[in-house]
CSV table of C-alpha atoms in Angstrom, one decimal:
chain,number,residue,atom,x,y,z
A,1,MET,CA,93.2,112.8,108.8
A,2,ASN,CA,96.4,115.0,108.8
A,3,ARG,CA,96.3,118.7,109.5
A,4,LEU,CA,96.4,119.7,105.9
A,5,THR,CA,93.2,117.8,105.2
A,6,ALA,CA,91.6,119.0,108.4
A,7,TYR,CA,92.5,122.6,107.5
A,8,ALA,CA,91.1,122.1,104.0
A,9,SER,CA,87.9,120.8,105.4
A,10,ALA,CA,87.6,123.7,107.8
A,11,VAL,CA,88.0,126.2,105.0
A,12,LEU,CA,85.5,124.3,102.9
A,13,THR,CA,82.9,124.4,105.7
A,14,ALA,CA,83.4,128.1,106.2
A,15,CYS,CA,83.1,128.8,102.5
A,16,ALA,CA,80.4,126.4,101.6
A,17,SER,CA,77.8,129.0,100.7
A,18,VAL,CA,80.1,131.7,99.3
A,19,LEU,CA,83.7,131.3,98.2
A,20,CYS,CA,86.0,132.9,100.7
A,21,LEU,CA,88.2,134.9,98.3
A,22,ALA,CA,91.5,136.1,99.6
A,23,PRO,CA,92.4,139.1,97.4
A,24,SER,CA,95.2,138.4,95.1
A,25,ALA,CA,98.3,140.0,96.6
A,26,GLN,CA,100.1,142.8,94.9
A,27,ALA,CA,103.6,141.9,93.6
A,28,ASP,CA,105.4,141.4,96.8
A,29,THR,CA,108.4,139.5,98.3
A,30,GLN,CA,108.1,138.0,101.8
A,31,ARG,CA,111.2,136.9,103.6
A,32,VAL,CA,110.9,133.5,105.3
A,33,THR,CA,113.4,132.6,108.0
A,34,ALA,CA,114.0,129.6,110.3
A,35,ALA,CA,111.7,131.3,112.9
A,36,ASP,CA,108.8,131.0,110.4
A,37,LEU,CA,108.9,127.2,110.2
A,38,GLY,CA,107.2,125.0,112.8
A,39,PRO,CA,104.0,124.4,114.7
A,40,GLY,CA,101.8,127.5,114.9
A,41,ARG,CA,104.1,129.4,112.5
A,42,PRO,CA,103.4,130.7,109.0
A,43,TRP,CA,105.1,127.7,107.4
A,44,LEU,CA,104.3,124.1,108.5
A,45,ARG,CA,106.6,121.2,108.0
A,46,ILE,CA,105.1,117.8,107.3
A,47,GLN,CA,105.4,116.7,110.9
A,48,ASP,CA,103.6,119.8,112.0
A,49,GLN,CA,100.5,118.8,110.0
A,50,GLY,CA,99.6,115.7,112.0
A,51,SER,CA,99.8,112.1,110.9
A,52,SER,CA,101.4,111.3,107.5
A,53,ALA,CA,101.8,108.2,105.4
A,54,HIS,CA,105.5,108.8,105.3
A,55,PRO,CA,108.1,109.8,108.0
A,56,PRO,CA,109.5,113.3,107.5
A,57,GLY,CA,112.9,114.0,106.0
A,58,VAL,CA,114.7,117.4,106.3
A,59,GLN,CA,112.7,120.6,106.1
A,60,GLU,CA,114.8,123.7,107.1
A,61,VAL,CA,116.0,127.1,106.1
A,62,SER,CA,119.5,126.5,104.8
A,63,PRO,CA,122.5,128.9,104.1
A,64,PHE,CA,122.7,127.3,100.6
A,65,ALA,CA,122.5,130.5,98.5
A,66,ASP,CA,119.7,130.9,95.9
A,67,PRO,CA,120.5,132.5,92.5
A,68,VAL,CA,118.2,135.5,93.0
A,69,HIS,CA,118.8,137.0,96.5
A,70,TRP,CA,121.9,134.9,97.5
A,71,ASN,CA,120.7,134.7,101.1
A,72,GLY,CA,119.9,131.0,101.7
A,73,GLY,CA,117.1,128.7,100.6
A,74,LEU,CA,114.6,126.0,101.7
A,75,HIS,CA,116.4,122.6,102.2
A,76,LEU,CA,114.2,119.6,101.5
A,77,ALA,CA,115.9,116.2,101.6
A,78,ILE,CA,114.5,112.7,102.0
A,79,GLY,CA,116.0,109.3,102.6
A,80,PRO,CA,114.3,105.9,101.9
A,81,GLY,CA,110.5,106.1,102.4
A,82,GLN,CA,110.5,109.7,103.7
A,83,GLN,CA,108.7,112.9,102.5
A,84,SER,CA,109.5,116.5,103.0
A,85,GLN,CA,107.2,119.5,102.9
A,86,ALA,CA,107.0,123.2,103.9
A,87,ALA,CA,103.4,124.5,103.6
A,88,HIS,CA,101.9,128.0,103.8
A,89,PHE,CA,98.1,128.5,103.9
A,90,TYR,CA,96.1,131.5,102.9
A,91,THR,CA,93.3,132.9,105.0
A,92,GLY,CA,90.8,131.8,102.5
A,93,ALA,CA,90.5,130.1,99.1
A,94,VAL,CA,91.4,131.8,95.9
A,95,GLN,CA,90.1,130.7,92.5
A,96,LEU,CA,92.8,128.9,90.5
A,97,SER,CA,92.1,131.3,87.5
A,98,THR,CA,93.0,134.2,89.8
A,99,VAL,CA,96.2,132.5,91.0
A,100,MET,CA,97.1,132.0,87.3
A,101,GLY,CA,96.6,135.8,86.7
A,102,SER,CA,100.1,136.4,88.1
A,103,GLU,CA,103.3,134.3,87.8
A,104,VAL,CA,103.5,130.8,89.2
A,105,SER,CA,107.2,129.9,89.5
A,106,TYR,CA,110.0,128.7,91.8
A,107,ASP,CA,113.7,127.9,91.8
A,108,SER,CA,115.2,124.4,92.5
A,109,TYR,CA,118.5,122.6,92.9
A,110,VAL,CA,119.2,118.9,93.2
A,111,ASP,CA,122.5,117.9,95.0
A,112,GLY,CA,123.7,115.0,92.8
A,113,ALA,CA,126.4,113.9,95.3
A,114,HIS,CA,123.8,113.2,98.0
A,115,SER,CA,121.0,111.9,95.8
A,116,THR,CA,120.4,108.5,94.3
A,117,ALA,CA,117.4,109.8,92.3
A,118,THR,CA,118.3,112.8,90.1
A,119,GLY,CA,115.7,112.6,87.3
A,120,THR,CA,113.2,114.4,89.5
A,121,GLY,CA,113.3,117.3,91.9
A,122,PRO,CA,111.3,119.3,94.4
A,123,ASN,CA,108.0,120.6,93.2
A,124,LEU,CA,105.7,123.5,93.9
A,125,GLN,CA,102.2,122.3,95.1
A,126,LEU,CA,98.9,124.1,95.2
A,127,PRO,CA,96.5,122.5,97.7
A,128,MET,CA,92.9,123.3,96.6
A,129,PHE,CA,89.2,122.4,96.4
A,130,CYS,CA,87.6,121.5,93.1
A,131,ASP,CA,83.8,121.8,93.5
A,132,GLY,CA,84.1,120.7,97.1
A,133,ALA,CA,86.6,117.9,96.7
A,134,PHE,CA,90.1,118.4,98.1
A,135,THR,CA,93.2,117.7,96.0
A,136,THR,CA,96.8,118.9,95.7
A,137,LEU,CA,98.2,119.9,92.3
A,138,SER,CA,101.9,119.3,91.9
A,139,PHE,CA,104.0,120.9,89.2
A,140,GLN,CA,106.0,118.3,87.2
A,141,PRO,CA,109.5,119.7,86.6
A,142,GLN,CA,110.7,116.5,84.8
A,143,LEU,CA,108.1,117.3,82.1
A,144,ALA,CA,109.0,121.0,81.8
A,145,THR,CA,111.7,123.2,80.3
A,146,ASP,CA,113.4,125.7,82.6
A,147,ALA,CA,114.1,129.4,81.9
A,148,GLU,CA,117.5,128.5,80.5
A,149,GLY,CA,116.1,126.1,78.0
A,150,ARG,CA,117.1,122.9,79.7
A,151,HIS,CA,114.5,120.1,79.6
A,152,GLY,CA,113.8,118.2,82.7
A,153,VAL,CA,115.7,118.2,86.0
A,154,VAL,CA,119.4,118.8,85.8
A,155,PRO,CA,121.4,118.1,89.0
A,156,ASP,CA,124.0,120.5,90.5
A,157,ILE,CA,122.7,123.7,88.9
A,158,TRP,CA,119.8,126.0,89.9
A,159,GLN,CA,116.8,125.9,87.6
A,160,HIS,CA,114.0,128.4,87.3
A,161,TRP,CA,110.6,127.0,86.6
A,162,VAL,CA,107.7,129.1,85.3
A,163,SER,CA,104.3,127.5,84.9
A,164,GLY,CA,102.0,129.2,82.4
A,165,PRO,CA,98.5,127.9,81.6
A,166,SER,CA,100.1,125.0,79.6
A,167,GLY,CA,102.4,123.9,82.5
A,168,ILE,CA,101.8,120.2,83.4
A,169,TRP,CA,100.5,119.5,87.0
A,170,ARG,CA,99.5,116.3,88.7
A,171,THR,CA,96.4,115.9,90.9
A,172,SER,CA,96.7,113.8,94.1
A,173,ARG,CA,93.1,112.8,94.1
A,174,ALA,CA,90.4,112.2,91.5
A,175,VAL,CA,88.5,115.5,90.8
A,176,ALA,CA,86.4,116.9,88.0
A,177,GLY,CA,87.0,113.9,85.7
A,178,PHE,CA,90.8,113.9,86.3
A,179,PRO,CA,92.0,110.6,87.8
A,180,ALA,CA,94.2,110.4,90.9
A,181,GLY,CA,97.7,110.9,89.7
A,182,GLY,CA,96.5,112.3,86.4
A,183,ASP,CA,98.6,115.0,84.6
A,184,ALA,CA,97.0,118.0,82.8
A,185,PRO,CA,97.7,121.6,82.0
A,186,LEU,CA,97.1,124.0,84.8
A,187,SER,CA,94.5,125.8,82.6
A,188,ALA,CA,92.5,122.5,82.4
A,189,PHE,CA,92.2,122.3,86.2
A,190,ALA,CA,91.2,126.0,86.3
A,191,GLU,CA,88.5,125.5,83.7
A,192,ALA,CA,87.1,122.5,85.5
A,193,CYS,CA,87.2,123.9,89.1
A,194,THR,CA,85.1,127.1,89.0
A,195,GLY,CA,82.3,126.4,91.5
A,196,ALA,CA,81.6,128.3,94.7
A,197,THR,CA,83.4,125.6,96.6
A,198,SER,CA,86.6,125.7,94.4
A,199,GLY,CA,89.8,127.5,95.2
A,200,VAL,CA,93.5,127.3,96.1
A,201,ILE,CA,94.2,127.5,99.9
A,202,GLY,CA,98.0,127.9,99.9
A,203,LEU,CA,101.2,126.7,98.4
A,204,ILE,CA,103.7,124.0,99.4
A,205,GLY,CA,107.4,123.2,98.7
A,206,ASN,CA,107.5,119.4,98.4
A,207,VAL,CA,109.7,116.4,97.9
A,208,GLY,CA,107.4,113.4,97.7
A,209,SER,CA,107.9,109.8,98.2
A,210,LEU,CA,109.9,108.4,95.3
A,211,GLY,CA,108.4,105.0,95.2
A,212,ASP,CA,111.8,103.3,95.4
A,213,PRO,CA,112.2,102.2,99.0
A,214,THR,CA,116.0,102.7,98.8
A,215,ALA,CA,116.1,106.1,97.0
A,216,SER,CA,117.2,109.4,98.4
A,217,LEU,CA,116.9,113.0,97.1
A,218,ASP,CA,118.7,116.1,98.5
A,219,THR,CA,117.2,119.4,97.1
A,220,TYR,CA,116.8,123.1,97.7
A,221,MET,CA,113.9,125.4,96.7
A,222,ASP,CA,113.5,129.1,96.9
A,223,ASN,CA,111.5,132.1,95.5
A,224,LEU,CA,108.2,130.2,95.6
A,225,THR,CA,105.8,132.5,93.7
A,226,ALA,CA,102.0,132.3,93.4
A,227,ASN,CA,99.0,134.6,93.8
A,228,GLY,CA,101.2,137.7,93.4
A,229,THR,CA,103.7,136.9,96.3
A,230,THR,CA,107.2,135.5,96.2
A,231,TYR,CA,108.5,133.7,99.3
A,232,ASP,CA,112.2,134.2,99.8
A,233,PHE,CA,113.8,131.7,102.2
A,234,ALA,CA,116.8,133.4,103.9
A,235,VAL,CA,119.3,133.1,106.7
A,236,ASP,CA,119.9,136.1,109.0
A,237,GLY,CA,123.4,137.1,108.0
A,238,THR,CA,124.6,139.0,104.9
A,239,ALA,CA,127.8,138.4,103.0
A,240,THR,CA,130.1,141.4,102.4
A,241,ALA,CA,132.9,142.4,100.2
A,242,ARG,CA,136.0,144.7,100.4
A,243,VAL,CA,138.5,145.9,97.8
A,244,ASP,CA,142.0,147.1,98.7
A,245,LEU,CA,144.1,148.9,96.1
A,246,ARG,CA,147.8,149.9,95.9
A,247,ALA,CA,149.5,151.8,93.1
A,248,ALA,CA,152.6,149.6,92.7
A,249,SER,CA,154.4,151.8,90.1
A,250,THR,CA,153.1,155.3,90.3
A,251,GLY,CA,155.0,157.5,87.8
A,252,GLU,CA,156.7,154.6,86.2
A,253,GLU,CA,156.0,152.6,83.0
A,254,PRO,CA,154.2,150.4,82.8
A,255,ALA,CA,151.7,151.6,85.4
A,256,ARG,CA,150.4,148.8,87.7
A,257,ILE,CA,147.8,148.5,90.4
A,258,ASP,CA,148.0,145.7,92.9
A,259,GLY,CA,144.7,144.8,94.7
A,260,THR,CA,142.9,142.3,96.9
A,261,ALA,CA,139.2,141.5,96.9
A,262,VAL,CA,137.9,140.0,100.2
A,263,PHE,CA,134.6,138.3,100.3
A,264,HIS,CA,133.2,137.2,103.7
A,265,SER,CA,130.1,135.4,104.9
A,266,PRO,CA,129.4,135.7,108.7
A,267,ALA,CA,128.6,132.7,110.8
A,268,ASP,CA,124.9,133.2,110.2
A,269,GLY,CA,125.4,134.1,106.6
A,270,PRO,CA,124.8,132.3,103.2
A,271,GLU,CA,126.9,129.5,101.6
A,272,PHE,CA,128.2,130.0,98.1
A,273,VAL,CA,129.1,127.1,95.8
A,274,ALA,CA,132.1,127.3,93.4
A,275,PRO,CA,132.8,131.0,94.1
A,276,GLY,CA,134.7,133.1,91.7
A,277,ALA,CA,135.4,136.8,91.2
A,278,ARG,CA,134.8,139.4,88.5
A,279,LEU,CA,136.6,142.8,88.2
A,280,THR,CA,135.1,145.8,86.5
A,281,ILE,CA,137.6,148.6,85.8
A,282,GLY,CA,136.9,152.2,85.0
A,283,ALA,CA,139.1,155.3,84.8
A,284,THR,CA,138.9,159.0,84.4
A,285,THR,CA,140.4,158.5,80.9
A,286,GLY,CA,139.5,156.0,78.2
A,287,LEU,CA,140.5,152.4,78.6
A,288,ASP,CA,141.4,150.0,75.8
A,289,PRO,CA,141.3,146.3,76.6
A,290,ARG,CA,144.2,145.8,74.3
A,291,ASN,CA,146.4,147.9,76.6
A,292,VAL,CA,145.4,146.4,80.0
A,293,GLN,CA,146.5,143.1,81.5
A,294,VAL,CA,144.8,141.6,84.5
A,295,THR,CA,145.8,138.6,86.7
A,296,ILE,CA,143.3,137.2,89.2
A,297,ASP,CA,144.8,134.8,91.8
A,298,GLY,CA,148.0,134.8,89.8
A,299,VAL,CA,146.3,133.7,86.6
A,300,PRO,CA,145.9,135.9,83.5
A,301,ALA,CA,142.3,136.8,82.9
A,302,GLN,CA,140.6,137.8,79.7
A,303,VAL,CA,139.9,141.5,79.5
A,304,THR,CA,136.8,142.7,77.5
A,305,SER,CA,135.0,146.0,77.2
A,306,GLU,CA,131.4,146.4,78.5
A,307,ASN,CA,129.4,149.5,78.8
A,308,GLY,CA,132.4,151.8,78.8
A,309,HIS,CA,134.3,149.8,81.4
A,310,LEU,CA,136.7,146.8,81.3
A,311,VAL,CA,135.7,143.5,82.7
A,312,ALA,CA,138.0,140.7,83.7
A,313,GLN,CA,137.3,137.3,85.2
A,314,LEU,CA,138.6,133.7,85.1
A,315,PRO,CA,136.4,131.0,83.5
A,316,ARG,CA,136.7,128.9,86.6
A,317,SER,CA,135.8,129.1,90.3
A,318,LEU,CA,138.5,129.9,92.9
A,319,ALA,CA,137.3,127.6,95.6
A,320,ASP,CA,134.9,124.7,96.2
A,321,ARG,CA,132.7,126.7,98.6
A,322,LEU,CA,132.5,129.9,100.6
A,323,LEU,CA,131.0,128.7,103.8
A,324,PRO,CA,129.3,130.7,106.6
A,325,GLY,CA,132.0,132.1,108.8
A,326,GLY,CA,134.5,131.9,105.9
A,327,THR,CA,136.5,134.4,103.9
A,328,LEU,CA,137.7,134.2,100.3
A,329,THR,CA,140.7,136.4,99.6
A,330,VAL,CA,141.5,137.1,95.9
A,331,PRO,CA,144.7,138.9,94.9
A,332,PHE,CA,144.8,140.6,91.5
A,333,THR,CA,147.0,142.9,89.4
A,334,ILE,CA,146.1,145.4,86.7
A,335,THR,CA,148.9,146.5,84.4
A,336,PHE,CA,148.5,149.2,81.8
A,337,THR,CA,150.6,148.4,78.8
A,338,GLY,CA,151.4,149.8,75.3
A,339,ASP,CA,150.2,152.9,73.5
A,340,GLY,CA,146.5,153.4,73.1
A,341,GLY,CA,147.1,155.1,69.8
A,342,ASN,CA,145.3,158.4,70.6
A,343,GLY,CA,148.4,160.6,71.0
A,344,CYS,CA,147.7,161.2,74.6
A,345,GLY,CA,150.9,159.7,76.0
A,346,TYR,CA,151.5,156.3,77.5
A,347,GLY,CA,148.7,153.8,77.1
A,348,GLY,CA,146.3,156.4,75.9
A,349,TYR,CA,145.6,157.6,79.4
A,350,GLY,CA,147.5,160.9,79.2
A,351,LYS,CA,150.2,162.4,81.5
A,352,GLY,CA,149.3,165.9,82.8
A,353,ASP,CA,149.3,168.4,80.0
A,354,ASP,CA,149.6,165.8,77.2
A,355,CYS,CA,145.8,165.6,77.1
A,356,GLY,CA,144.9,168.6,79.2
A,357,GLY,CA,145.2,166.9,82.5
A,358,ASN,CA,142.4,165.1,84.4
A,359,GLY,CA,143.5,165.1,88.0
A,360,GLY,CA,144.5,162.0,89.9
A,361,GLY,CA,148.0,160.5,89.4
A,362,GLU,CA,150.3,160.4,86.4
A,363,HIS,CA,147.7,158.5,84.4
A,364,GLY,CA,144.5,159.3,86.1
A,365,THR,CA,142.2,157.6,88.6
A,366,ALA,CA,141.0,154.1,88.3
A,367,THR,CA,137.9,152.6,90.0
A,368,VAL,CA,137.8,148.8,90.5
A,369,THR,CA,134.6,146.9,91.4
A,370,ALA,CA,135.0,143.3,92.6
A,371,ARG,CA,132.0,141.1,92.5
A,372,LEU,CA,131.6,137.6,93.9
A,373,LEU,CA,130.5,135.0,91.5
A,374,ALA,CA,128.9,131.6,92.4
A,375,ARG,CA,127.0,128.7,90.9
A,376,GLY,CA,123.5,129.8,90.2
A,377,TYR,CA,121.5,129.3,87.0
A,378,GLN,CA,124.9,129.2,85.3
A,379,PRO,CA,128.2,127.7,86.7
A,380,LEU,CA,129.5,131.3,87.3
A,381,GLN,CA,126.8,133.8,87.9
A,382,ALA,CA,127.2,137.3,89.4
A,383,THR,CA,125.9,137.6,92.9
A,384,ASP,CA,124.9,140.8,94.7
A,385,VAL,CA,128.0,140.8,96.9
A,386,SER,CA,130.4,143.5,95.7
A,387,ALA,CA,132.6,146.4,96.7
A,388,GLU,CA,134.6,149.1,94.9
A,389,ALA,CA,137.6,151.3,95.5
A,390,SER,CA,139.4,154.1,93.6
A,391,ILE,CA,143.0,155.0,93.3
A,392,ALA,CA,145.3,157.4,91.5
A,393,PHE,CA,147.8,155.7,89.3
């Protein structure tokens, strides 16, 4: 008997007469670090749960950045014949219908380069009792559609899985008329498992045995959400950004700003895959995207208007990865060209009394925000790593 089954039996004994209801948590995010994984800690790996039918693979908090908090994730990887788990248990059982009263979801990523099996991925599990019988329900991502509308598991991109009542889950053991290994909507299990000795006792991030004795699967999970709580796996360090600006042609035409965006992840910080950069440009006078040219890393970028500001980015990443301890330096130029057509002098930005003046330099004051992009739910997704600076030009 492994520790998971032993724990389940202990909870069942304690709750045999009256279901031990752990109150459904309020919407909350709990940070999980490397210090929280291991024997006697809030999250148990498979080797911490006693004997197992399969040897353990990798179960660790990794710097690999998730697409929500960008601060790391749970790394679960298996080689031939292995299994990986990180499990968190509640203080008591919670009716499955109560768990379904708030969102049940998670994020996952399959590293195709280090996996021989890419048609499946990590799954969220709910260990539970069904009228006194223990089982584990496992979400089936290969049978689901993610939040971006992609069906099944797609390698090398983050996917967000939300299980409503119709989400398909698989039971590990025969319970309430469902056969071992049987698939059914989550609502069907909730309707069948309602007795005083029924309830969910925790949640698990899992990569199970693949059946193929030669197969391997390298994955990441994060933001495991159930019973009103989201578990955010994170490293200790935080990535930072800096923007440096220089007016390269103050008082001359065309006006130009030279700049550098510097993104840095400390040694204990997150890792970003396929990083890029986005610039948001504002000014004390109106900006017309037709009259502004931007280069990023020496390459012309498309300039568009968004919420009263200009936005420029390249449609590609600037590096393979931004690793912990690494720095990504991105040079850029902003050139204000042509007549904005509003009678306010060069480029429509106004010189002094031409438009009543606005302070700043000959043309005004520009504010530039540089934001790090990385592979998330999309190949280039905005992260929360950004900085801004202003300059008279």
